[in-house]
Amino acid sequence: MTRLAGRLAGLRGRGRKALSTFITAGDPDATATVPAMHALVAGGADIIELGVPFSDPEADGPAVQAGSERALANGTTLHDVLGMVAAFRAADADTPVVLMGYLNVFLKMGYENFCGAAGEAGIDGVIVVNLPPEEAGDFKAALCSHDLDLVLLVAPTTTSERFRYIAGEASGFLYYVSYKGITGAEHLDARAVGERLQAMRPGLGDLPVLVGFGIKDGASAAAVARHADGVVVGSVLVNTMGNVGGSEIPARLTAQVRDIRTALDTL
């Protein structure tokens, strides 16, 4: 069992909702990322999703796009991201770290080269936003050979048949995109998410489902988590990375995450 799968299984066994938090590596500068990761854990994050900056993140809204632009302006590369995770692992051997990015950067490095380096750095899996499951065979094989998970995405527009297929190809967890659109939008409908997940639950087996897009605070997190195994929070945290002074970032992140964690723990 991978570290990611083990963490989620442990949370489910305790009846606790998972909280996955997203920031972009190298945003606003290279020195901010590792302290921010520790701050997220201090606030109660169970999983860290670390964005690999990319110039054309088509699924992301203004906040995450701005985070990528700041990181790229600092020259952040995939090799730098691996180094940040390795530095994080020097003090935290337990919290799962999942890289979230676009296929281009992984292809450029090469699947086997990336997976070997990712395993050594302490990464637990990847979310590749623009990788169709039907085309994921080679990457998935390389990931599996290094005990890394391939987290796949589904959306409200995913058909029932395709939902079951993607769930069968995914590992770690299934990422449910809560609405049609980009990250950080304002049209989250927790009731619609619940209805859709209830209809699809029989085809999931034991695979956990985490819901992302549009979750901004404790109230929205709790509303969605009633219907899922956990939530993913991103844009509001990326905004903090970009808008708060460097020395204040860790404390602000911890407070934000703690509020969401507290709300989830009331369920």
CSV table of C-alpha atoms in Angstrom, one decimal:
chain,number,residue,atom,x,y,z
A,1,MET,CA,0.0,0.0,0.0
A,2,THR,CA,1.4,3.4,-0.9
A,3,ARG,CA,1.8,6.2,1.6
A,4,LEU,CA,-1.2,8.1,0.0
A,5,ALA,CA,-3.5,5.0,0.0
A,6,GLY,CA,-2.5,4.3,3.5
A,7,ARG,CA,-3.2,7.8,4.7
A,8,LEU,CA,-6.7,7.7,3.1
A,9,ALA,CA,-7.5,4.3,4.4
A,10,GLY,CA,-6.5,5.3,7.9
A,11,LEU,CA,-8.7,8.4,7.7
A,12,ARG,CA,-11.7,6.4,6.4
A,13,GLY,CA,-11.2,3.9,9.2
A,14,ARG,CA,-11.4,6.7,11.8
A,15,GLY,CA,-14.4,8.2,10.1
A,16,ARG,CA,-12.4,11.4,9.4
A,17,LYS,CA,-12.7,13.4,6.2
A,18,ALA,CA,-9.5,14.0,4.2
A,19,LEU,CA,-8.2,17.5,3.6
A,20,SER,CA,-5.9,18.0,0.6
A,21,THR,CA,-4.3,21.4,0.2
A,22,PHE,CA,-2.8,22.8,-3.0
A,23,ILE,CA,-0.1,25.4,-3.5
A,24,THR,CA,2.2,26.1,-6.4
A,25,ALA,CA,5.9,25.2,-6.0
A,26,GLY,CA,8.1,28.2,-6.3
A,27,ASP,CA,5.4,30.7,-5.6
A,28,PRO,CA,6.0,33.5,-4.7
A,29,ASP,CA,9.7,32.4,-4.5
A,30,ALA,CA,11.8,29.3,-4.1
A,31,THR,CA,12.3,29.8,-0.3
A,32,ALA,CA,8.6,30.0,0.4
A,33,THR,CA,7.5,26.5,-0.6
A,34,VAL,CA,8.9,24.2,2.1
A,35,PRO,CA,7.8,26.4,5.0
A,36,ALA,CA,4.4,26.7,3.4
A,37,MET,CA,4.1,22.9,3.2
A,38,HIS,CA,4.9,22.5,6.8
A,39,ALA,CA,2.4,25.3,7.7
A,40,LEU,CA,-0.3,23.4,5.8
A,41,VAL,CA,0.4,20.3,7.8
A,42,ALA,CA,0.4,22.3,11.0
A,43,GLY,CA,-3.1,23.5,10.2
A,44,GLY,CA,-4.4,20.0,9.7
A,45,ALA,CA,-3.8,19.1,6.0
A,46,ASP,CA,-3.7,15.3,5.4
A,47,ILE,CA,-2.3,15.6,1.9
A,48,ILE,CA,-0.3,18.2,0.1
A,49,GLU,CA,-0.9,18.8,-3.6
A,50,LEU,CA,2.1,20.7,-5.0
A,51,GLY,CA,1.5,22.4,-8.3
A,52,VAL,CA,4.2,22.1,-11.0
A,53,PRO,CA,4.3,25.5,-12.6
A,54,PHE,CA,3.3,25.5,-16.3
A,55,SER,CA,2.8,28.3,-18.8
A,56,ASP,CA,-0.6,27.3,-20.1
A,57,PRO,CA,-2.6,25.7,-17.3
A,58,GLU,CA,-5.9,25.5,-19.2
A,59,ALA,CA,-8.0,24.0,-16.3
A,60,ASP,CA,-7.0,26.7,-13.8
A,61,GLY,CA,-8.5,30.0,-13.0
A,62,PRO,CA,-6.9,33.4,-12.4
A,63,ALA,CA,-5.5,32.6,-8.9
A,64,VAL,CA,-3.6,29.4,-9.9
A,65,GLN,CA,-2.5,30.9,-13.2
A,66,ALA,CA,-1.0,33.8,-11.4
A,67,GLY,CA,0.8,31.4,-9.0
A,68,SER,CA,2.3,29.6,-12.0
A,69,GLU,CA,3.4,32.9,-13.5
A,70,ARG,CA,5.1,34.0,-10.3
A,71,ALA,CA,6.8,30.6,-10.0
A,72,LEU,CA,8.0,30.6,-13.7
A,73,ALA,CA,9.2,34.2,-13.3
A,74,ASN,CA,11.5,32.8,-10.6
A,75,GLY,CA,12.8,30.1,-12.9
A,76,THR,CA,11.1,27.2,-11.1
A,77,THR,CA,11.6,23.9,-12.9
A,78,LEU,CA,10.4,20.3,-12.3
A,79,HIS,CA,13.9,19.5,-10.9
A,80,ASP,CA,13.4,22.4,-8.4
A,81,VAL,CA,10.1,21.0,-7.4
A,82,LEU,CA,11.6,17.6,-6.7
A,83,GLY,CA,14.3,19.3,-4.6
A,84,MET,CA,11.6,21.1,-2.6
A,85,VAL,CA,9.8,17.8,-1.8
A,86,ALA,CA,13.1,16.2,-0.7
A,87,ALA,CA,13.7,19.2,1.6
A,88,PHE,CA,10.2,18.8,3.1
A,89,ARG,CA,10.8,15.1,3.6
A,90,ALA,CA,13.8,15.9,5.8
A,91,ALA,CA,11.4,16.9,8.5
A,92,ASP,CA,8.1,15.1,7.5
A,93,ALA,CA,8.2,11.5,6.5
A,94,ASP,CA,4.5,10.9,6.8
A,95,THR,CA,2.4,13.4,4.9
A,96,PRO,CA,1.6,12.3,1.4
A,97,VAL,CA,2.7,14.7,-1.4
A,98,VAL,CA,1.1,14.6,-4.8
A,99,LEU,CA,2.4,16.6,-7.7
A,100,MET,CA,-0.3,18.3,-9.9
A,101,GLY,CA,0.6,19.5,-13.3
A,102,TYR,CA,0.3,19.1,-17.0
A,103,LEU,CA,1.7,16.3,-19.1
A,104,ASN,CA,4.3,18.4,-21.0
A,105,VAL,CA,6.7,18.8,-18.1
A,106,PHE,CA,6.7,15.1,-17.3
A,107,LEU,CA,7.1,14.1,-21.0
A,108,LYS,CA,10.1,16.5,-21.3
A,109,MET,CA,11.9,14.8,-18.4
A,110,GLY,CA,10.9,11.3,-19.5
A,111,TYR,CA,8.5,9.1,-17.6
A,112,GLU,CA,11.1,6.7,-16.2
A,113,ASN,CA,13.6,9.5,-15.3
A,114,PHE,CA,10.8,11.4,-13.6
A,115,CYS,CA,9.4,8.5,-11.6
A,116,GLY,CA,12.8,7.4,-10.4
A,117,ALA,CA,13.6,10.9,-9.2
A,118,ALA,CA,10.1,11.4,-7.7
A,119,GLY,CA,10.4,8.2,-5.7
A,120,GLU,CA,13.8,9.3,-4.4
A,121,ALA,CA,12.4,12.7,-3.5
A,122,GLY,CA,9.5,11.3,-1.5
A,123,ILE,CA,6.6,12.0,-3.8
A,124,ASP,CA,3.6,9.8,-3.6
A,125,GLY,CA,1.7,10.3,-6.8
A,126,VAL,CA,0.7,12.7,-9.6
A,127,ILE,CA,-2.4,14.3,-11.0
A,128,VAL,CA,-1.9,15.1,-14.7
A,129,VAL,CA,-4.8,17.4,-15.7
A,130,ASN,CA,-4.5,16.9,-19.5
A,131,LEU,CA,-3.7,13.2,-19.6
A,132,PRO,CA,-6.5,11.0,-21.0
A,133,PRO,CA,-6.8,7.7,-19.1
A,134,GLU,CA,-6.7,5.8,-22.4
A,135,GLU,CA,-3.2,7.3,-23.1
A,136,ALA,CA,-1.8,6.9,-19.6
A,137,GLY,CA,-0.6,3.3,-19.9
A,138,ASP,CA,3.2,4.0,-20.2
A,139,PHE,CA,3.2,6.7,-17.5
A,140,LYS,CA,1.1,4.5,-15.2
A,141,ALA,CA,3.4,1.6,-15.6
A,142,ALA,CA,6.4,3.7,-14.7
A,143,LEU,CA,4.6,5.2,-11.7
A,144,CYS,CA,3.6,1.8,-10.4
A,145,SER,CA,7.1,0.5,-10.7
A,146,HIS,CA,8.2,3.2,-8.2
A,147,ASP,CA,5.1,2.8,-5.9
A,148,LEU,CA,3.6,6.1,-7.1
A,149,ASP,CA,-0.1,6.6,-7.5
A,150,LEU,CA,-1.8,8.0,-10.6
A,151,VAL,CA,-4.8,10.1,-9.5
A,152,LEU,CA,-7.3,10.6,-12.2
A,153,LEU,CA,-10.1,13.2,-12.6
A,154,VAL,CA,-13.8,12.9,-13.3
A,155,ALA,CA,-16.4,15.7,-13.8
A,156,PRO,CA,-20.1,16.2,-13.7
A,157,THR,CA,-20.2,15.7,-17.5
A,158,THR,CA,-18.5,12.3,-17.2
A,159,THR,CA,-20.8,9.5,-18.3
A,160,SER,CA,-21.6,6.6,-15.9
A,161,GLU,CA,-19.7,4.1,-18.0
A,162,ARG,CA,-16.7,6.3,-18.3
A,163,PHE,CA,-16.8,7.1,-14.6
A,164,ARG,CA,-16.5,3.4,-13.8
A,165,TYR,CA,-13.7,3.0,-16.4
A,166,ILE,CA,-11.7,5.9,-14.9
A,167,ALA,CA,-12.2,4.7,-11.4
A,168,GLY,CA,-10.8,1.4,-12.4
A,169,GLU,CA,-7.6,3.0,-13.9
A,170,ALA,CA,-7.0,5.4,-11.0
A,171,SER,CA,-5.1,4.8,-7.7
A,172,GLY,CA,-4.7,6.7,-4.5
A,173,PHE,CA,-8.0,8.5,-4.9
A,174,LEU,CA,-10.4,9.8,-7.6
A,175,TYR,CA,-10.5,13.6,-8.0
A,176,TYR,CA,-14.0,14.8,-8.6
A,177,VAL,CA,-14.2,18.2,-10.3
A,178,SER,CA,-17.3,19.7,-8.7
A,179,TYR,CA,-18.5,21.8,-11.6
A,180,LYS,CA,-17.9,22.6,-15.3
A,181,GLY,CA,-15.3,25.3,-15.4
A,182,ILE,CA,-12.0,26.4,-14.1
A,183,THR,CA,-10.6,26.4,-10.5
A,184,GLY,CA,-11.6,29.2,-8.1
A,185,ALA,CA,-15.0,29.9,-9.6
A,186,GLU,CA,-18.1,30.7,-7.5
A,187,HIS,CA,-20.7,28.2,-8.7
A,188,LEU,CA,-20.1,25.2,-6.4
A,189,ASP,CA,-23.4,23.3,-5.8
A,190,ALA,CA,-22.8,20.8,-3.0
A,191,ARG,CA,-26.3,19.2,-3.5
A,192,ALA,CA,-25.6,18.5,-7.1
A,193,VAL,CA,-22.2,17.0,-6.2
A,194,GLY,CA,-23.9,14.8,-3.6
A,195,GLU,CA,-26.5,13.5,-6.0
A,196,ARG,CA,-23.9,12.7,-8.7
A,197,LEU,CA,-21.5,10.9,-6.3
A,198,GLN,CA,-24.4,8.9,-4.7
A,199,ALA,CA,-25.3,7.7,-8.2
A,200,MET,CA,-21.8,6.7,-9.0
A,201,ARG,CA,-20.7,5.2,-5.7
A,202,PRO,CA,-21.5,1.6,-6.7
A,203,GLY,CA,-18.9,1.7,-9.4
A,204,LEU,CA,-16.1,3.0,-7.2
A,205,GLY,CA,-15.3,0.0,-5.1
A,206,ASP,CA,-13.0,1.1,-2.2
A,207,LEU,CA,-11.4,4.0,-4.1
A,208,PRO,CA,-11.7,7.2,-2.1
A,209,VAL,CA,-13.2,10.3,-3.8
A,210,LEU,CA,-12.0,13.8,-3.0
A,211,VAL,CA,-13.9,16.8,-4.4
A,212,GLY,CA,-12.1,19.9,-5.6
A,213,PHE,CA,-12.8,23.2,-7.4
A,214,GLY,CA,-14.7,26.0,-5.7
A,215,ILE,CA,-14.0,25.0,-2.0
A,216,LYS,CA,-12.9,28.1,-0.2
A,217,ASP,CA,-13.7,27.9,3.5
A,218,GLY,CA,-15.0,25.6,6.2
A,219,ALA,CA,-18.6,26.0,5.2
A,220,SER,CA,-18.1,25.0,1.6
A,221,ALA,CA,-15.7,22.2,2.6
A,222,ALA,CA,-18.2,20.7,5.1
A,223,ALA,CA,-21.1,20.9,2.7
A,224,VAL,CA,-19.2,19.0,0.0
A,225,ALA,CA,-17.5,16.5,2.3
A,226,ARG,CA,-20.8,15.1,3.6
A,227,HIS,CA,-21.0,13.4,0.2
A,228,ALA,CA,-17.3,12.4,-0.3
A,229,ASP,CA,-14.2,11.1,1.4
A,230,GLY,CA,-12.6,14.5,1.5
A,231,VAL,CA,-12.0,17.8,-0.2
A,232,VAL,CA,-9.3,19.6,-2.1
A,233,VAL,CA,-8.7,23.3,-1.3
A,234,GLY,CA,-6.5,25.4,-3.6
A,235,SER,CA,-7.2,28.8,-5.0
A,236,VAL,CA,-7.7,30.5,-1.7
A,237,LEU,CA,-4.4,29.2,-0.5
A,238,VAL,CA,-2.6,30.3,-3.7
A,239,ASN,CA,-4.1,33.7,-3.2
A,240,THR,CA,-2.5,33.8,0.3
A,241,MET,CA,0.9,32.8,-1.2
A,242,GLY,CA,0.6,35.8,-3.7
A,243,ASN,CA,-1.0,38.4,-1.5
A,244,VAL,CA,0.6,38.0,1.9
A,245,GLY,CA,4.1,39.1,2.9
A,246,GLY,CA,6.7,36.3,2.8
A,247,SER,CA,7.2,36.1,6.6
A,248,GLU,CA,3.5,36.1,7.3
A,249,ILE,CA,2.6,33.3,4.8
A,250,PRO,CA,3.1,30.3,7.1
A,251,ALA,CA,0.9,31.6,9.9
A,252,ARG,CA,-1.8,32.7,7.6
A,253,LEU,CA,-1.9,29.3,5.8
A,254,THR,CA,-2.0,27.5,9.1
A,255,ALA,CA,-5.0,29.6,10.2
A,256,GLN,CA,-6.9,29.1,7.0
A,257,VAL,CA,-6.4,25.3,6.9
A,258,ARG,CA,-7.2,25.0,10.6
A,259,ASP,CA,-10.6,26.7,10.1
A,260,ILE,CA,-11.4,24.2,7.3
A,261,ARG,CA,-10.1,21.2,9.3
A,262,THR,CA,-12.3,22.3,12.3
A,263,ALA,CA,-15.4,22.4,10.0
A,264,LEU,CA,-14.6,19.0,8.5
A,265,ASP,CA,-14.2,17.5,12.0
A,266,THR,CA,-17.7,18.4,12.9
A,267,LEU,CA,-19.1,15.9,10.4
